[in-house]
PDB file of C-alpha atoms in Angstrom:
ATOM      1  CA  MET A   1       0.047   0.190  -0.096  1.00  0.00           C
ATOM      2  CA  ARG A   2       2.773   2.762   1.234  1.00  0.00           C
ATOM      3  CA  THR A   3       4.503   1.795  -2.236  1.00  0.00           C
ATOM      4  CA  GLN A   4       1.636   2.603  -4.488  1.00  0.00           C
ATOM      5  CA  SER A   5       0.705   5.612  -2.724  1.00  0.00           C
ATOM      6  CA  SER A   6       4.257   6.872  -3.113  1.00  0.00           C
ATOM      7  CA  ALA A   7       4.591   6.054  -7.074  1.00  0.00           C
ATOM      8  CA  THR A   8       1.015   7.612  -8.039  1.00  0.00           C
ATOM      9  CA  THR A   9       1.910  11.220  -5.900  1.00  0.00           C
ATOM     10  CA  PRO A  10       4.167  12.625  -7.209  1.00  0.00           C
ATOM     11  CA  THR A  11       3.294  12.292 -10.640  1.00  0.00           C
ATOM     12  CA  SER A  12      -0.550  14.023  -9.757  1.00  0.00           C
ATOM     13  CA  ILE A  13       1.473  16.717  -9.009  1.00  0.00           C
ATOM     14  CA  ALA A  14       4.359  16.868 -10.832  1.00  0.00           C
ATOM     15  CA  VAL A  15       2.556  16.864 -14.302  1.00  0.00           C
ATOM     16  CA  PRO A  16       0.745  19.950 -14.746  1.00  0.00           C
ATOM     17  CA  ALA A  17      -2.604  20.058 -16.574  1.00  0.00           C
ATOM     18  CA  PRO A  18      -3.185  21.455 -19.779  1.00  0.00           C
ATOM     19  CA  ARG A  19      -5.669  23.743 -18.619  1.00  0.00           C
ATOM     20  CA  ASP A  20      -3.312  25.670 -15.929  1.00  0.00           C
ATOM     21  CA  HIS A  21      -1.064  25.175 -19.355  1.00  0.00           C
ATOM     22  CA  ARG A  22      -3.262  27.442 -21.334  1.00  0.00           C
ATOM     23  CA  ALA A  23      -4.147  29.901 -18.280  1.00  0.00           C
ATOM     24  CA  LEU A  24      -0.783  30.681 -17.980  1.00  0.00           C
ATOM     25  CA  GLY A  25       0.236  31.147 -21.105  1.00  0.00           C
ATOM     26  CA  THR A  26      -2.746  33.598 -21.606  1.00  0.00           C
ATOM     27  CA  ALA A  27      -1.689  35.594 -18.307  1.00  0.00           C
ATOM     28  CA  GLN A  28       2.045  35.564 -19.681  1.00  0.00           C
ATOM     29  CA  ALA A  29       0.417  37.060 -22.709  1.00  0.00           C
ATOM     30  CA  ALA A  30      -2.029  39.727 -21.195  1.00  0.00           C
ATOM     31  CA  LEU A  31       1.760  40.593 -19.806  1.00  0.00           C
ATOM     32  CA  GLY A  32       3.075  41.514 -22.776  1.00  0.00           C
ATOM     33  CA  VAL A  33       0.424  43.598 -24.528  1.00  0.00           C
ATOM     34  CA  THR A  34      -0.310  45.743 -21.103  1.00  0.00           C
ATOM     35  CA  ALA A  35       3.652  46.305 -21.339  1.00  0.00           C
ATOM     36  CA  PHE A  36       2.812  46.896 -25.160  1.00  0.00           C
ATOM     37  CA  SER A  37       0.032  49.226 -24.466  1.00  0.00           C
ATOM     38  CA  LEU A  38       2.411  51.614 -22.863  1.00  0.00           C
ATOM     39  CA  THR A  39       4.258  51.428 -25.566  1.00  0.00           C
ATOM     40  CA  PHE A  40       3.394  54.681 -27.759  1.00  0.00           C
ATOM     41  CA  PRO A  41       2.981  57.551 -24.771  1.00  0.00           C
ATOM     42  CA  SER A  42       6.251  56.116 -23.101  1.00  0.00           C
ATOM     43  CA  THR A  43       7.599  56.836 -26.896  1.00  0.00           C
ATOM     44  CA  ALA A  44       5.671  60.365 -27.247  1.00  0.00           C
ATOM     45  CA  TRP A  45       7.652  61.473 -23.928  1.00  0.00           C
ATOM     46  CA  GLY A  46      11.084  60.040 -25.145  1.00  0.00           C
ATOM     47  CA  LEU A  47      10.707  62.331 -28.323  1.00  0.00           C
ATOM     48  CA  GLU A  48      10.667  65.351 -26.149  1.00  0.00           C
ATOM     49  CA  SER A  49      14.021  64.734 -25.339  1.00  0.00           C
ATOM     50  CA  PHE A  50      15.028  62.640 -28.670  1.00  0.00           C
ATOM     51  CA  GLY A  51      14.389  62.873 -32.152  1.00  0.00           C
ATOM     52  CA  PRO A  52      12.512  60.106 -34.121  1.00  0.00           C
ATOM     53  CA  TRP A  53      15.884  58.048 -35.171  1.00  0.00           C
ATOM     54  CA  SER A  54      18.334  58.348 -31.700  1.00  0.00           C
ATOM     55  CA  LEU A  55      15.431  57.575 -30.260  1.00  0.00           C
ATOM     56  CA  VAL A  56      14.582  54.143 -32.144  1.00  0.00           C
ATOM     57  CA  ALA A  57      18.249  53.820 -32.086  1.00  0.00           C
ATOM     58  CA  VAL A  58      19.107  54.192 -28.466  1.00  0.00           C
ATOM     59  CA  ARG A  59      16.163  52.408 -26.873  1.00  0.00           C
ATOM     60  CA  SER A  60      17.144  49.063 -29.129  1.00  0.00           C
ATOM     61  CA  VAL A  61      21.123  49.869 -27.752  1.00  0.00           C
ATOM     62  CA  LEU A  62      20.077  50.228 -24.212  1.00  0.00           C
ATOM     63  CA  ALA A  63      17.398  46.860 -24.504  1.00  0.00           C
ATOM     64  CA  ALA A  64      20.074  45.032 -25.958  1.00  0.00           C
ATOM     65  CA  LEU A  65      21.802  45.814 -23.253  1.00  0.00           C
ATOM     66  CA  VAL A  66      20.059  43.955 -20.781  1.00  0.00           C
ATOM     67  CA  ALA A  67      19.312  41.427 -22.939  1.00  0.00           C
ATOM     68  CA  GLY A  68      22.698  40.635 -23.556  1.00  0.00           C
ATOM     69  CA  GLY A  69      23.653  40.538 -19.921  1.00  0.00           C
ATOM     70  CA  CYS A  70      20.640  38.168 -18.967  1.00  0.00           C
ATOM     71  CA  LEU A  71      22.655  36.070 -21.707  1.00  0.00           C
ATOM     72  CA  LEU A  72      25.797  36.469 -20.439  1.00  0.00           C
ATOM     73  CA  VAL A  73      25.383  35.558 -16.764  1.00  0.00           C
ATOM     74  CA  ALA A  74      22.860  33.018 -18.170  1.00  0.00           C
ATOM     75  CA  GLY A  75      25.427  31.357 -19.618  1.00  0.00           C
ATOM     76  CA  VAL A  76      23.222  31.339 -23.449  1.00  0.00           C
ATOM     77  CA  ARG A  77      25.745  29.208 -26.058  1.00  0.00           C
ATOM     78  CA  LEU A  78      25.507  30.983 -29.538  1.00  0.00           C
ATOM     79  CA  PRO A  79      21.979  30.387 -31.086  1.00  0.00           C
ATOM     80  CA  GLU A  80      22.006  27.970 -33.716  1.00  0.00           C
ATOM     81  CA  ARG A  81      22.504  28.247 -37.125  1.00  0.00           C
ATOM     82  CA  ARG A  82      19.653  27.623 -38.817  1.00  0.00           C
ATOM     83  CA  HIS A  83      17.261  29.913 -36.207  1.00  0.00           C
ATOM     84  CA  LEU A  84      19.460  32.570 -37.994  1.00  0.00           C
ATOM     85  CA  PRO A  85      16.720  33.383 -40.292  1.00  0.00           C
ATOM     86  CA  GLY A  86      13.568  33.708 -37.795  1.00  0.00           C
ATOM     87  CA  LEU A  87      15.954  35.644 -35.620  1.00  0.00           C
ATOM     88  CA  ALA A  88      16.860  38.180 -38.279  1.00  0.00           C
ATOM     89  CA  VAL A  89      13.259  38.603 -39.404  1.00  0.00           C
ATOM     90  CA  VAL A  90      12.324  39.442 -35.624  1.00  0.00           C
ATOM     91  CA  ALA A  91      14.815  41.929 -35.175  1.00  0.00           C
ATOM     92  CA  ALA A  92      13.672  43.358 -39.017  1.00  0.00           C
ATOM     93  CA  GLY A  93      10.008  43.012 -37.563  1.00  0.00           C
ATOM     94  CA  VAL A  94       9.850  43.559 -33.689  1.00  0.00           C
ATOM     95  CA  VAL A  95      14.085  45.657 -32.785  1.00  0.00           C
ATOM     96  CA  LEU A  96      14.024  48.382 -35.992  1.00  0.00           C
ATOM     97  CA  GLY A  97      11.046  48.461 -38.676  1.00  0.00           C
ATOM     98  CA  PHE A  98       8.016  48.896 -36.473  1.00  0.00           C
ATOM     99  CA  PRO A  99       9.746  51.442 -33.718  1.00  0.00           C
ATOM    100  CA  MET A 100      10.782  53.198 -36.434  1.00  0.00           C
ATOM    101  CA  LEU A 101       7.760  53.180 -38.254  1.00  0.00           C
ATOM    102  CA  THR A 102       5.267  53.400 -35.352  1.00  0.00           C
ATOM    103  CA  THR A 103       8.215  57.011 -34.183  1.00  0.00           C
ATOM    104  CA  LEU A 104       7.596  58.623 -36.969  1.00  0.00           C
ATOM    105  CA  ALA A 105       4.387  58.442 -37.416  1.00  0.00           C
ATOM    106  CA  LEU A 106       4.016  60.006 -34.116  1.00  0.00           C
ATOM    107  CA  ARG A 107       5.680  62.927 -35.085  1.00  0.00           C
ATOM    108  CA  THR A 108       1.961  63.747 -36.270  1.00  0.00           C
ATOM    109  CA  SER A 109      -0.016  61.349 -34.945  1.00  0.00           C
ATOM    110  CA  THR A 110      -1.353  61.079 -31.255  1.00  0.00           C
ATOM    111  CA  THR A 111      -1.369  58.471 -29.449  1.00  0.00           C
ATOM    112  CA  ALA A 112      -4.601  57.273 -29.175  1.00  0.00           C
ATOM    113  CA  HIS A 113      -5.261  57.037 -33.036  1.00  0.00           C
ATOM    114  CA  ALA A 114      -1.874  55.252 -33.990  1.00  0.00           C
ATOM    115  CA  ALA A 115      -2.768  53.092 -30.898  1.00  0.00           C
ATOM    116  CA  VAL A 116      -6.534  52.302 -32.239  1.00  0.00           C
ATOM    117  CA  VAL A 117      -5.084  52.227 -35.988  1.00  0.00           C
ATOM    118  CA  VAL A 118      -2.614  49.509 -35.097  1.00  0.00           C
ATOM    119  CA  GLY A 119      -5.504  47.538 -33.181  1.00  0.00           C
ATOM    120  CA  LEU A 120      -5.274  45.591 -36.894  1.00  0.00           C
ATOM    121  CA  LEU A 121      -1.954  43.583 -35.596  1.00  0.00           C
ATOM    122  CA  PRO A 122      -4.040  41.008 -34.251  1.00  0.00           C
ATOM    123  CA  LEU A 123      -5.830  40.012 -37.457  1.00  0.00           C
ATOM    124  CA  THR A 124      -2.688  40.804 -39.284  1.00  0.00           C
ATOM    125  CA  THR A 125      -0.594  38.050 -36.981  1.00  0.00           C
ATOM    126  CA  ALA A 126      -3.446  35.329 -37.721  1.00  0.00           C
ATOM    127  CA  VAL A 127      -3.140  36.275 -41.081  1.00  0.00           C
ATOM    128  CA  PHE A 128       0.555  35.919 -41.050  1.00  0.00           C
ATOM    129  CA  SER A 129       0.494  33.011 -38.617  1.00  0.00           C
ATOM    130  CA  ALA A 130      -2.192  31.057 -40.960  1.00  0.00           C
ATOM    131  CA  LEU A 131       0.508  31.925 -43.920  1.00  0.00           C
ATOM    132  CA  ARG A 132       3.770  30.699 -41.900  1.00  0.00           C
ATOM    133  CA  THR A 133       2.527  27.487 -39.839  1.00  0.00           C
ATOM    134  CA  GLY A 134      -0.298  26.336 -41.771  1.00  0.00           C
ATOM    135  CA  THR A 135      -2.348  26.065 -39.132  1.00  0.00           C
ATOM    136  CA  ARG A 136      -6.385  27.050 -39.716  1.00  0.00           C
ATOM    137  CA  PRO A 137      -8.174  28.175 -36.818  1.00  0.00           C
ATOM    138  CA  ALA A 138     -12.367  27.514 -37.584  1.00  0.00           C
ATOM    139  CA  ARG A 139     -14.241  29.499 -39.165  1.00  0.00           C
ATOM    140  CA  ARG A 140     -16.385  31.094 -36.057  1.00  0.00           C
ATOM    141  CA  PHE A 141     -12.548  32.683 -35.401  1.00  0.00           C
ATOM    142  CA  TRP A 142     -11.835  34.718 -38.109  1.00  0.00           C
ATOM    143  CA  LEU A 143     -15.422  35.953 -37.953  1.00  0.00           C
ATOM    144  CA  ALA A 144     -15.057  37.172 -34.785  1.00  0.00           C
ATOM    145  CA  ALA A 145     -11.065  37.971 -35.523  1.00  0.00           C
ATOM    146  CA  VAL A 146     -13.192  40.503 -37.920  1.00  0.00           C
ATOM    147  CA  ALA A 147     -15.509  41.601 -35.893  1.00  0.00           C
ATOM    148  CA  GLY A 148     -12.805  42.815 -33.392  1.00  0.00           C
ATOM    149  CA  ALA A 149     -10.917  44.219 -35.926  1.00  0.00           C
ATOM    150  CA  ALA A 150     -13.657  46.145 -37.887  1.00  0.00           C
ATOM    151  CA  ALA A 151     -15.277  48.052 -33.942  1.00  0.00           C
ATOM    152  CA  VAL A 152     -11.366  49.343 -33.836  1.00  0.00           C
ATOM    153  CA  LEU A 153     -11.662  50.627 -37.469  1.00  0.00           C
ATOM    154  CA  ALA A 154     -15.129  52.431 -36.796  1.00  0.00           C
ATOM    155  CA  PHE A 155     -13.430  53.972 -34.001  1.00  0.00           C
ATOM    156  CA  THR A 156     -10.439  54.629 -35.217  1.00  0.00           C
ATOM    157  CA  ILE A 157     -12.251  56.824 -38.177  1.00  0.00           C
ATOM    158  CA  GLY A 158     -14.492  58.335 -35.525  1.00  0.00           C
ATOM    159  CA  GLN A 159     -11.832  59.536 -34.110  1.00  0.00           C
ATOM    160  CA  SER A 160      -9.595  61.302 -36.788  1.00  0.00           C
ATOM    161  CA  GLY A 161     -13.775  62.505 -38.194  1.00  0.00           C
ATOM    162  CA  GLY A 162     -13.291  60.277 -41.607  1.00  0.00           C
ATOM    163  CA  ALA A 163      -9.604  61.568 -42.659  1.00  0.00           C
ATOM    164  CA  LEU A 164      -6.823  59.665 -42.730  1.00  0.00           C
ATOM    165  CA  THR A 165      -2.961  60.826 -42.636  1.00  0.00           C
ATOM    166  CA  ALA A 166      -0.205  60.764 -44.032  1.00  0.00           C
ATOM    167  CA  ALA A 167       1.355  58.865 -40.594  1.00  0.00           C
ATOM    168  CA  ASP A 168      -1.442  56.340 -41.493  1.00  0.00           C
ATOM    169  CA  GLY A 169       0.810  54.870 -44.107  1.00  0.00           C
ATOM    170  CA  TYR A 170       3.810  55.043 -41.745  1.00  0.00           C
ATOM    171  CA  LEU A 171       1.081  52.654 -38.856  1.00  0.00           C
ATOM    172  CA  PHE A 172       0.212  50.281 -41.922  1.00  0.00           C
ATOM    173  CA  ALA A 173       3.690  49.476 -42.877  1.00  0.00           C
ATOM    174  CA  ALA A 174       4.361  48.670 -39.210  1.00  0.00           C
ATOM    175  CA  LEU A 175       1.455  46.324 -38.996  1.00  0.00           C
ATOM    176  CA  LEU A 176       2.986  44.448 -41.270  1.00  0.00           C
ATOM    177  CA  VAL A 177       6.417  44.038 -40.246  1.00  0.00           C
ATOM    178  CA  CYS A 178       5.441  43.363 -36.284  1.00  0.00           C
ATOM    179  CA  ALA A 179       2.881  40.547 -37.944  1.00  0.00           C
ATOM    180  CA  ALA A 180       5.561  39.063 -39.598  1.00  0.00           C
ATOM    181  CA  GLY A 181       8.009  39.542 -36.485  1.00  0.00           C
ATOM    182  CA  TYR A 182       5.939  37.810 -33.903  1.00  0.00           C
ATOM    183  CA  THR A 183       4.537  35.528 -35.831  1.00  0.00           C
ATOM    184  CA  GLU A 184       8.458  34.468 -36.734  1.00  0.00           C
ATOM    185  CA  GLY A 185       9.054  34.733 -32.581  1.00  0.00           C
ATOM    186  CA  GLY A 186       5.985  32.775 -31.390  1.00  0.00           C
ATOM    187  CA  ARG A 187       7.362  29.352 -33.714  1.00  0.00           C
ATOM    188  CA  LEU A 188      10.562  30.608 -32.597  1.00  0.00           C
ATOM    189  CA  ALA A 189       9.625  30.726 -28.779  1.00  0.00           C
ATOM    190  CA  ARG A 190       8.206  26.802 -29.404  1.00  0.00           C
ATOM    191  CA  VAL A 191      12.230  26.011 -29.316  1.00  0.00           C
ATOM    192  CA  MET A 192      13.324  28.302 -26.943  1.00  0.00           C
ATOM    193  CA  PRO A 193      12.393  30.185 -24.111  1.00  0.00           C
ATOM    194  CA  GLY A 194      11.026  33.128 -25.121  1.00  0.00           C
ATOM    195  CA  TRP A 195      13.281  35.467 -23.409  1.00  0.00           C
ATOM    196  CA  GLN A 196      16.107  34.470 -25.595  1.00  0.00           C
ATOM    197  CA  VAL A 197      14.587  35.142 -28.798  1.00  0.00           C
ATOM    198  CA  ILE A 198      14.226  38.671 -27.835  1.00  0.00           C
ATOM    199  CA  GLY A 199      17.345  38.549 -26.653  1.00  0.00           C
ATOM    200  CA  TRP A 200      18.740  37.240 -29.537  1.00  0.00           C
ATOM    201  CA  ALA A 201      17.622  39.490 -32.007  1.00  0.00           C
ATOM    202  CA  LEU A 202      17.913  42.432 -29.988  1.00  0.00           C
ATOM    203  CA  ALA A 203      21.714  41.317 -29.453  1.00  0.00           C
ATOM    204  CA  LEU A 204      21.926  40.830 -33.912  1.00  0.00           C
ATOM    205  CA  CYS A 205      20.768  44.626 -34.318  1.00  0.00           C
ATOM    206  CA  LEU A 206      23.866  46.130 -32.299  1.00  0.00           C
ATOM    207  CA  PRO A 207      26.234  46.153 -35.082  1.00  0.00           C
ATOM    208  CA  LEU A 208      23.488  48.561 -36.407  1.00  0.00           C
ATOM    209  CA  THR A 209      22.310  50.505 -33.701  1.00  0.00           C
ATOM    210  CA  VAL A 210      25.742  51.351 -32.234  1.00  0.00           C
ATOM    211  CA  PRO A 211      26.669  53.847 -35.029  1.00  0.00           C
ATOM    212  CA  ALA A 212      22.756  54.650 -35.883  1.00  0.00           C
ATOM    213  CA  ALA A 213      23.381  56.053 -32.362  1.00  0.00           C
ATOM    214  CA  ALA A 214      25.716  57.456 -32.324  1.00  0.00           C
ATOM    215  CA  LEU A 215      25.387  59.296 -35.719  1.00  0.00           C
ATOM    216  CA  ALA A 216      21.199  60.463 -34.948  1.00  0.00           C
ATOM    217  CA  LEU A 217      22.951  61.385 -31.789  1.00  0.00           C
ATOM    218  CA  SER A 218      25.113  63.971 -33.637  1.00  0.00           C
ATOM    219  CA  TYR A 219      21.897  65.456 -36.510  1.00  0.00           C
ATOM    220  CA  GLU A 220      19.463  65.322 -33.847  1.00  0.00           C
ATOM    221  CA  PRO A 221      19.783  68.029 -30.742  1.00  0.00           C
ATOM    222  CA  VAL A 222      18.554  66.407 -27.461  1.00  0.00           C
ATOM    223  CA  HIS A 223      17.211  68.230 -24.253  1.00  0.00           C
ATOM    224  CA  LEU A 224      16.865  65.577 -22.202  1.00  0.00           C
ATOM    225  CA  THR A 225      13.417  65.669 -19.423  1.00  0.00           C
ATOM    226  CA  ALA A 226      12.736  63.562 -16.960  1.00  0.00           C
ATOM    227  CA  ARG A 227       9.231  62.556 -18.956  1.00  0.00           C
ATOM    228  CA  GLY A 228      11.902  61.981 -21.781  1.00  0.00           C
ATOM    229  CA  VAL A 229      13.945  60.000 -20.086  1.00  0.00           C
ATOM    230  CA  ALA A 230      12.004  57.440 -18.846  1.00  0.00           C
ATOM    231  CA  GLY A 231      10.085  57.014 -22.293  1.00  0.00           C
ATOM    232  CA  VAL A 232      12.937  56.323 -23.428  1.00  0.00           C
ATOM    233  CA  VAL A 233      13.870  53.763 -20.379  1.00  0.00           C
ATOM    234  CA  TRP A 234      10.499  52.052 -20.832  1.00  0.00           C
ATOM    235  CA  VAL A 235      10.153  51.233 -24.133  1.00  0.00           C
ATOM    236  CA  ALA A 236      13.689  50.180 -24.092  1.00  0.00           C
ATOM    237  CA  VAL A 237      13.050  47.438 -20.850  1.00  0.00           C
ATOM    238  CA  GLY A 238       9.538  46.881 -20.400  1.00  0.00           C
ATOM    239  CA  SER A 239       7.993  47.551 -23.832  1.00  0.00           C
ATOM    240  CA  THR A 240      10.665  46.140 -26.115  1.00  0.00           C
ATOM    241  CA  PHE A 241      12.972  43.508 -23.567  1.00  0.00           C
ATOM    242  CA  LEU A 242      10.237  42.261 -20.455  1.00  0.00           C
ATOM    243  CA  GLY A 243       7.665  42.987 -23.010  1.00  0.00           C
ATOM    244  CA  LEU A 244       8.104  40.677 -25.846  1.00  0.00           C
ATOM    245  CA  LEU A 245       9.754  37.927 -23.327  1.00  0.00           C
ATOM    246  CA  ALA A 246       6.447  37.677 -21.935  1.00  0.00           C
ATOM    247  CA  TRP A 247       4.689  37.982 -25.109  1.00  0.00           C
ATOM    248  CA  TYR A 248       6.446  34.860 -26.606  1.00  0.00           C
ATOM    249  CA  ARG A 249       6.462  32.890 -23.642  1.00  0.00           C
ATOM    250  CA  GLY A 250       2.101  33.247 -23.715  1.00  0.00           C
ATOM    251  CA  MET A 251       2.857  32.684 -27.658  1.00  0.00           C
ATOM    252  CA  ALA A 252       4.009  29.471 -27.102  1.00  0.00           C
ATOM    253  CA  ALA A 253       2.044  28.274 -24.773  1.00  0.00           C
ATOM    254  CA  ILE A 254      -1.495  29.310 -26.244  1.00  0.00           C
ATOM    255  CA  GLY A 255      -0.947  29.436 -29.885  1.00  0.00           C
ATOM    256  CA  ILE A 256      -0.228  32.326 -32.537  1.00  0.00           C
ATOM    257  CA  PRO A 257      -3.390  33.029 -33.224  1.00  0.00           C
ATOM    258  CA  ARG A 258      -5.049  32.551 -29.977  1.00  0.00           C
ATOM    259  CA  ALA A 259      -2.676  35.282 -28.332  1.00  0.00           C
ATOM    260  CA  SER A 260      -2.610  37.706 -30.897  1.00  0.00           C
ATOM    261  CA  GLN A 261      -6.738  38.199 -30.494  1.00  0.00           C
ATOM    262  CA  LEU A 262      -5.831  39.070 -26.767  1.00  0.00           C
ATOM    263  CA  GLN A 263      -3.808  42.520 -28.187  1.00  0.00           C
ATOM    264  CA  LEU A 264      -7.508  43.835 -29.400  1.00  0.00           C
ATOM    265  CA  ALA A 265      -6.976  45.121 -26.230  1.00  0.00           C
ATOM    266  CA  GLN A 266      -4.137  46.966 -26.665  1.00  0.00           C
ATOM    267  CA  PRO A 267      -5.917  50.118 -28.173  1.00  0.00           C
ATOM    268  CA  LEU A 268      -8.699  50.504 -25.788  1.00  0.00           C
ATOM    269  CA  LEU A 269      -5.381  49.691 -22.582  1.00  0.00           C
ATOM    270  CA  THR A 270      -3.594  52.717 -24.757  1.00  0.00           C
ATOM    271  CA  LEU A 271      -6.222  55.469 -24.551  1.00  0.00           C
ATOM    272  CA  VAL A 272      -6.723  55.071 -20.719  1.00  0.00           C
ATOM    273  CA  TRP A 273      -3.115  55.587 -20.649  1.00  0.00           C
ATOM    274  CA  SER A 274      -3.175  57.951 -23.129  1.00  0.00           C
ATOM    275  CA  ALA A 275      -5.498  59.832 -21.271  1.00  0.00           C
ATOM    276  CA  LEU A 276      -3.762  59.437 -17.938  1.00  0.00           C
ATOM    277  CA  LEU A 277      -0.088  60.059 -18.588  1.00  0.00           C
ATOM    278  CA  LEU A 278      -0.436  62.885 -21.583  1.00  0.00           C
ATOM    279  CA  GLY A 279      -3.634  64.383 -21.138  1.00  0.00           C
ATOM    280  CA  GLU A 280      -5.644  63.425 -24.752  1.00  0.00           C
ATOM    281  CA  HIS A 281      -8.705  62.841 -24.471  1.00  0.00           C
ATOM    282  CA  PHE A 282     -11.206  60.664 -26.340  1.00  0.00           C
ATOM    283  CA  THR A 283     -15.102  60.265 -27.208  1.00  0.00           C
ATOM    284  CA  ALA A 284     -18.493  58.539 -25.012  1.00  0.00           C
ATOM    285  CA  ALA A 285     -16.940  55.338 -28.062  1.00  0.00           C
ATOM    286  CA  ALA A 286     -14.845  53.970 -26.608  1.00  0.00           C
ATOM    287  CA  PRO A 287     -17.361  51.953 -23.544  1.00  0.00           C
ATOM    288  CA  VAL A 288     -18.673  50.659 -26.744  1.00  0.00           C
ATOM    289  CA  THR A 289     -15.868  49.801 -28.465  1.00  0.00           C
ATOM    290  CA  ALA A 290     -13.980  48.545 -25.180  1.00  0.00           C
ATOM    291  CA  VAL A 291     -17.307  46.107 -25.367  1.00  0.00           C
ATOM    292  CA  ALA A 292     -17.313  45.263 -28.483  1.00  0.00           C
ATOM    293  CA  VAL A 293     -13.847  44.195 -28.631  1.00  0.00           C
ATOM    294  CA  LEU A 294     -13.870  42.094 -25.218  1.00  0.00           C
ATOM    295  CA  VAL A 295     -16.812  39.913 -26.424  1.00  0.00           C
ATOM    296  CA  CYS A 296     -14.632  39.082 -29.768  1.00  0.00           C
ATOM    297  CA  ILE A 297     -11.681  37.703 -27.209  1.00  0.00           C
ATOM    298  CA  ALA A 298     -13.990  35.593 -26.139  1.00  0.00           C
ATOM    299  CA  VAL A 299     -15.325  34.072 -28.988  1.00  0.00           C
ATOM    300  CA  THR A 300     -11.378  33.471 -30.291  1.00  0.00           C
ATOM    301  CA  GLN A 301     -10.061  31.618 -27.294  1.00  0.00           C
ATOM    302  CA  ARG A 302     -13.139  29.498 -27.355  1.00  0.00           C
ATOM    303  CA  SER A 303     -12.545  28.847 -30.552  1.00  0.00           C
TER     304      SER A 303
END
């Protein structure tokens, strides 16, 4: 009796239930979304002290130093050669492309407007995921994703008075490169820890970002303020490294399409931060959109 009891008890404790695994993955992806929701307000703060090119280069260098230090302390080996193309896609899309394009857009666009346009990212990521990984979500998933994207788009048009600005071109391009980076990063996070995915992607960019930062700082004026420095530190450490760390771990646990739909809540979170941190205002349509987005998230999570 004792032998049988001791043999069965450790097994039941050591093996986590799949539902618990999915719940943890969902929580990690949601934590990443929360970190991302602060990116645009923090970028607006950073633009008070730095030019757009300086801001992107400096944030990438700072994030790479943090990530590189973690890789060194942990004694992580260099990634395998077969993973380098995927890491390059993550670096080009998430580390360089998306920050640069959205920073250029925020020179003339409000953070609220930019946040809601980028709210189309979940649908874009789901499409990239289907093309790249061969996954085929159910029809109900796609209907809910399109409905959520339509709600976000309608909110965007209502906020801007029906007119699209030149900054929207940067934002739409940012959607494409970021979706590619998210998809490839989520795929790599299945074979290596998520923090190593973003860590190596940042490290790969150092030969470009260090000279770019030196060049940009020599041409663009710098006026250091507390908000400007805080904004750069957050987008470097909070959004670029810690946020992506949690995000990739979540995608690896629950899948790229399902995790991407959690980002439907990101624009509305950013609206809240924009009001609290920047004093921006939005219309009463925000609560209606929030309810519609949450319903779509619930449907996609059950599909």
